[in-house]
CSV table of N, CA and C in Angstrom, one decimal:
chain,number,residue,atom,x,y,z
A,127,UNK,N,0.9,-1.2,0.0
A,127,UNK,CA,0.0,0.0,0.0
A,127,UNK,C,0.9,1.2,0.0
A,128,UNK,N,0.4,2.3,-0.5
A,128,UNK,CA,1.4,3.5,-0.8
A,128,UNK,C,0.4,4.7,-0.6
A,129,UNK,N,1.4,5.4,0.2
A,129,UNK,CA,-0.1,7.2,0.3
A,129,UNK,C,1.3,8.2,0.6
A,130,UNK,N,0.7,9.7,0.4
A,130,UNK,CA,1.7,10.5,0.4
A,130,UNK,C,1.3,11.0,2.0
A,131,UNK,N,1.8,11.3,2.6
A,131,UNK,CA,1.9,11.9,4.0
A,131,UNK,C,2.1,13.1,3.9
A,132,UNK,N,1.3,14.2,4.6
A,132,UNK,CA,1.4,15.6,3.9
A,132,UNK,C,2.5,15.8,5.6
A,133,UNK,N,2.9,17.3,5.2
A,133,UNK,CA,3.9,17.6,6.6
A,133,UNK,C,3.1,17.6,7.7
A,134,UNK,N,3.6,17.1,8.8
A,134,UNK,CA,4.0,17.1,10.1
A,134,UNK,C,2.3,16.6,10.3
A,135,UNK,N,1.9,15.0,9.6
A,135,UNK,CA,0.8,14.2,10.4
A,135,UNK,C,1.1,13.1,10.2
A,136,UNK,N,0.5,12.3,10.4
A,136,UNK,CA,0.3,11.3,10.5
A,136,UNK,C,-0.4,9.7,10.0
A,137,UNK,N,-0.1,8.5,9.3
A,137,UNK,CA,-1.0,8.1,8.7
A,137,UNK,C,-1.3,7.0,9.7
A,138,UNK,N,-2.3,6.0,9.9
A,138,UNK,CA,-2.5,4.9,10.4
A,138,UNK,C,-2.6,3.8,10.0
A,139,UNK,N,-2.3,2.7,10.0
A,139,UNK,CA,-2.3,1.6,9.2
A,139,UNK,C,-2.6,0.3,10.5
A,140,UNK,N,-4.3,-0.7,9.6
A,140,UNK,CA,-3.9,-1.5,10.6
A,140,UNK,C,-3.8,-3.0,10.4
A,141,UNK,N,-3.1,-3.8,11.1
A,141,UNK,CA,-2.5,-4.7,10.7
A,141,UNK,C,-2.9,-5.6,11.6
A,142,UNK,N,-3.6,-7.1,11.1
A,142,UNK,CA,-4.0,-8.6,11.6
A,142,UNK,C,-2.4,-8.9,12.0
A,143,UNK,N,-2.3,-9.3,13.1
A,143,UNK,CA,-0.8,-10.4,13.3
A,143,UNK,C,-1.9,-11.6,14.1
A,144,UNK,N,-0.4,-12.5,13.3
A,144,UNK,CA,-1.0,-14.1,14.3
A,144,UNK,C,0.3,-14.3,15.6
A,145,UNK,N,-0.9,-14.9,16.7
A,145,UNK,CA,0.3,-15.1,17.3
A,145,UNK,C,1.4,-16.1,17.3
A,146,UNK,N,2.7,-15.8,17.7
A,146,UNK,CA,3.7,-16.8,17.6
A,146,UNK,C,4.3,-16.7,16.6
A,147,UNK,N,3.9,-15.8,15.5
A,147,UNK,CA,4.5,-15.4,14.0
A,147,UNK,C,5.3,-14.6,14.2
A,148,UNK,N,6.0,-14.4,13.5
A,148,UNK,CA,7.1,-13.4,13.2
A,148,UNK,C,6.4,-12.4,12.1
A,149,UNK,N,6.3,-10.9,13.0
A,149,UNK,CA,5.4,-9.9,12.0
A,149,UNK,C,6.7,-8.9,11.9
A,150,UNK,N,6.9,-8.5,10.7
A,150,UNK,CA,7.8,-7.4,9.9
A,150,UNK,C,7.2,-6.3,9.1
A,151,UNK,N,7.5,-5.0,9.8
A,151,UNK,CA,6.7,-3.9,8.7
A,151,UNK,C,7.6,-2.5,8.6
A,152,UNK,N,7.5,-2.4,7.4
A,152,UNK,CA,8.4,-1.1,6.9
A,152,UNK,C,8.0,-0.5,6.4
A,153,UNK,N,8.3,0.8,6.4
A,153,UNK,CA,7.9,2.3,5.5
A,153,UNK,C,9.2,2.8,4.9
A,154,UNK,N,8.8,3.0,3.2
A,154,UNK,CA,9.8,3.4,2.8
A,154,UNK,C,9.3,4.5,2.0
A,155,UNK,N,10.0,5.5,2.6
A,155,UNK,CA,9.7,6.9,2.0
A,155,UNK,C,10.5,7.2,0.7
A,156,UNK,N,10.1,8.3,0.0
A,156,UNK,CA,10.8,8.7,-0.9
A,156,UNK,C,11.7,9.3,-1.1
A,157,UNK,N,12.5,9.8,0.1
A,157,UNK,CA,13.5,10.4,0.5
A,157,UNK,C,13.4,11.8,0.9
A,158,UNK,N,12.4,12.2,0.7
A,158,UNK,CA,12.0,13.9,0.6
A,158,UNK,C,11.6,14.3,2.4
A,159,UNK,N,11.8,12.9,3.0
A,159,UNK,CA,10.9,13.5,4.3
A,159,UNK,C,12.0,12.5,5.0
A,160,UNK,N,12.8,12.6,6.6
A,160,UNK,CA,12.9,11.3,7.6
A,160,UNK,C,11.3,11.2,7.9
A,161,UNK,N,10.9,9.5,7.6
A,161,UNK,CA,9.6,10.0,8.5
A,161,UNK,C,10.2,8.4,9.6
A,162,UNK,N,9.3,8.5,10.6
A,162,UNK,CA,9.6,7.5,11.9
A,162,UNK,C,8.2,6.9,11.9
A,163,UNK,N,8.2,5.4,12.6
A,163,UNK,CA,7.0,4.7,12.8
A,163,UNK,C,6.9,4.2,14.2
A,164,UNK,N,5.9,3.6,15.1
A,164,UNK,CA,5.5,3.0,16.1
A,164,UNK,C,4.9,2.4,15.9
A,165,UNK,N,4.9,0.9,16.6
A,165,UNK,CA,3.9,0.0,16.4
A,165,UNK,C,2.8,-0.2,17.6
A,166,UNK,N,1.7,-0.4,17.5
A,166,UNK,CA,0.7,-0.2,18.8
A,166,UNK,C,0.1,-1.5,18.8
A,167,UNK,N,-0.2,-2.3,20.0
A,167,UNK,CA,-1.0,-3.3,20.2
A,167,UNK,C,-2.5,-3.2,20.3
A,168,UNK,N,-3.7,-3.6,20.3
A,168,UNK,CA,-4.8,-3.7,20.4
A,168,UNK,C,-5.3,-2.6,21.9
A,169,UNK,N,-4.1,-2.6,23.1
A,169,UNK,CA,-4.3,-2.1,24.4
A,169,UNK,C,-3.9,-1.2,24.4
A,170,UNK,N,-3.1,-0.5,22.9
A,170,UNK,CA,-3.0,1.1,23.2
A,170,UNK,C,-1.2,1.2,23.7
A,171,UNK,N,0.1,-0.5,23.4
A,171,UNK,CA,0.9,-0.1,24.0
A,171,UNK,C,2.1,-0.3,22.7
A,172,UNK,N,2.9,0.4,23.1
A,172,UNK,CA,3.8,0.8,21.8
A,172,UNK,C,4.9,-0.4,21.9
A,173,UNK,N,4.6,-1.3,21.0
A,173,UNK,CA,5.6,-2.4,21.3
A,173,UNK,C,6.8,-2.5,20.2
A,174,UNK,N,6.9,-1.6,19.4
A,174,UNK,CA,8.0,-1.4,18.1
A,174,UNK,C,7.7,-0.1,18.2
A,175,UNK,N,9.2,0.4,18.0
A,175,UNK,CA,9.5,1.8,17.1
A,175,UNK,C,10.6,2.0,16.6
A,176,UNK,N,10.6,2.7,15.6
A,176,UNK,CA,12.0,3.4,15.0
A,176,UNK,C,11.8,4.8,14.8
A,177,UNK,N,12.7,5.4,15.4
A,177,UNK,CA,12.5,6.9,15.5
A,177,UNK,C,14.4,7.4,14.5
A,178,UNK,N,14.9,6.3,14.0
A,178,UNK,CA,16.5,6.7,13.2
A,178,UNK,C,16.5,7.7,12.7
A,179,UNK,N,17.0,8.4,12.1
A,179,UNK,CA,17.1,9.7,11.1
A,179,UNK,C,17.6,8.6,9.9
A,180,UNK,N,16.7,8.4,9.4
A,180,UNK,CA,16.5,7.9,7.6
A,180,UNK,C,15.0,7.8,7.5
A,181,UNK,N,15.1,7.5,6.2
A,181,UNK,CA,13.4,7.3,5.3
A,181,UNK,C,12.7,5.9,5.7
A,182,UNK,N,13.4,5.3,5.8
A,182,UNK,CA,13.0,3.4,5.9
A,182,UNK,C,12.8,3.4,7.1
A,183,UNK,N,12.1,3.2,8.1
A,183,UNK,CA,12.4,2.9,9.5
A,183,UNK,C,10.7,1.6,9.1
A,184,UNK,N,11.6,0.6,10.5
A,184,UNK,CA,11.3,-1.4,10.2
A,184,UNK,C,11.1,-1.9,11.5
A,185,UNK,N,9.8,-2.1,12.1
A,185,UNK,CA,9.4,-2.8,13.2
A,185,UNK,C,9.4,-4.4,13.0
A,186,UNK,N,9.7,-4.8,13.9
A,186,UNK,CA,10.2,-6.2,13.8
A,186,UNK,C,9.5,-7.3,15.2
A,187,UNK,N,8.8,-8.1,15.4
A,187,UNK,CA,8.4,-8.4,16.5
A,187,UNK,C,7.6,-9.8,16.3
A,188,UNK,N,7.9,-10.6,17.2
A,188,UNK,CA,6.6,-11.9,17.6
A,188,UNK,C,5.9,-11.6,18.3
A,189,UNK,N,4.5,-11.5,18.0
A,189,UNK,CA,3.5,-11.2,18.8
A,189,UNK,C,3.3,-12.2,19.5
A,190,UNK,N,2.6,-12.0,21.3
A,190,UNK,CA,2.6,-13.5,22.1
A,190,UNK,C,0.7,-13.8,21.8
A,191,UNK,N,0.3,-13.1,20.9
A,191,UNK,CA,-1.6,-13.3,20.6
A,191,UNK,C,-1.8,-12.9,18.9
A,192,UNK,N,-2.7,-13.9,19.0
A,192,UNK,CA,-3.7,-13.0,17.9
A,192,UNK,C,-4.1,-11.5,17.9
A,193,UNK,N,-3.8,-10.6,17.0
A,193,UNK,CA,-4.6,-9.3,17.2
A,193,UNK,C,-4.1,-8.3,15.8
A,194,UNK,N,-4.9,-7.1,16.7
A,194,UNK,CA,-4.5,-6.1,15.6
A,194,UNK,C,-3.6,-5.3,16.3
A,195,UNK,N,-2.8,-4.7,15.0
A,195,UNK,CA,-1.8,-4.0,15.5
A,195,UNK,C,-2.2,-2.4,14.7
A,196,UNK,N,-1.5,-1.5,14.8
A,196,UNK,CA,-1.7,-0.6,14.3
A,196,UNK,C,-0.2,0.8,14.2
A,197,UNK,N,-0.2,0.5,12.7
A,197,UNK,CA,1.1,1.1,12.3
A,197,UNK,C,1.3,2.7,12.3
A,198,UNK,N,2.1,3.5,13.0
A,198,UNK,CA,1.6,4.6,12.6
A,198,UNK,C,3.0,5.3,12.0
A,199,UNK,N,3.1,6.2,10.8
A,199,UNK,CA,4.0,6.3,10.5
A,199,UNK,C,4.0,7.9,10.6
A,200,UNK,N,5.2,8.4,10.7
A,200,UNK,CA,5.1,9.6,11.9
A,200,UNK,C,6.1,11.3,10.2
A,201,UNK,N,5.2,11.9,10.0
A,201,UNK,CA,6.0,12.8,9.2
A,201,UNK,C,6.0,14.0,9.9
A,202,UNK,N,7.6,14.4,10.8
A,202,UNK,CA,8.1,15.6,11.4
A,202,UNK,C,8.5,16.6,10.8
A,203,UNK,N,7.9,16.7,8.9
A,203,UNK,CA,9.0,17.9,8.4
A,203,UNK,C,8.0,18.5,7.6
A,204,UNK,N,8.6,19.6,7.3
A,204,UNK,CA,7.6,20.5,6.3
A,204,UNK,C,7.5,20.0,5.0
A,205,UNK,N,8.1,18.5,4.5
A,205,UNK,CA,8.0,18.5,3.1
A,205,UNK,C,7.1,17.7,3.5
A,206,UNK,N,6.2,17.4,1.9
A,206,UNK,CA,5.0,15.9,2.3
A,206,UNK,C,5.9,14.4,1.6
A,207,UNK,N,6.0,13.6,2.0
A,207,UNK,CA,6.6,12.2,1.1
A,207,UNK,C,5.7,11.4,1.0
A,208,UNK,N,6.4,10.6,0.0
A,208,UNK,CA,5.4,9.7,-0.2
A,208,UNK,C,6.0,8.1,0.1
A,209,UNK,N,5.0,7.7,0.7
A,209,UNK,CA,5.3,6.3,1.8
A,209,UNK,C,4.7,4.8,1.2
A,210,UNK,N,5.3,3.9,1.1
A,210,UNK,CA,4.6,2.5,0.5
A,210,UNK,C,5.2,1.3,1.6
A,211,UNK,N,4.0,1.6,2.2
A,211,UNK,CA,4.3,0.4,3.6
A,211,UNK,C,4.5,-1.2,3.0
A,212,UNK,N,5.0,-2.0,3.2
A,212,UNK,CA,5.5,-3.1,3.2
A,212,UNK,C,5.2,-4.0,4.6
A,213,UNK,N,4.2,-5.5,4.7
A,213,UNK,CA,4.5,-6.5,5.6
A,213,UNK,C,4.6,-7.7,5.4
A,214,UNK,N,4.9,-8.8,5.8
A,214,UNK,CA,4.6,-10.1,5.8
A,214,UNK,C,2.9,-10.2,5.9
């Protein structure tokens, strides 16, 4: 999936994991923006993040349940980019 992220918001993305699986998700921007991601569990708790100074930032995790997760990819700059999320 791919959307442009205008400056300084935010997009939401949400994601089925199974539990015991290995879930992987990346944003790769187009280079015009660092943007940063968090990953959120069904309870509201931030269980991945990458806040690096680059475009790609990659949450990585075994969930211990079934659930939804919820991606949020974070754009801190006055330019807008454009983002095409990637998961297993």
């Amino acid at each position: 999936i791919e959307r442009i992220v205008p400056s300084y918001t935010d997009w939401f993305y949400e994601i089925e994991a199974e539990g015991g699986q290995p879930l992987r998700i990346a944003a790769i921007g187009d280079g015009a923006a660092d943007i940063d991601m968090e990953l959120v569990d069904e309870h509201g708790n931030v269980v991945c993040k990458d806040f690096d100074a680059n475009p790609t930032p990659v949450c990585q995790l075994t969930p211990a349940w079934t659930g939804k997760f919820s991606a949020r990819i974070i754009n801190q700059n006055p330019a807008a980019t454009r983002v095409r999320l990637i998961s297993n």
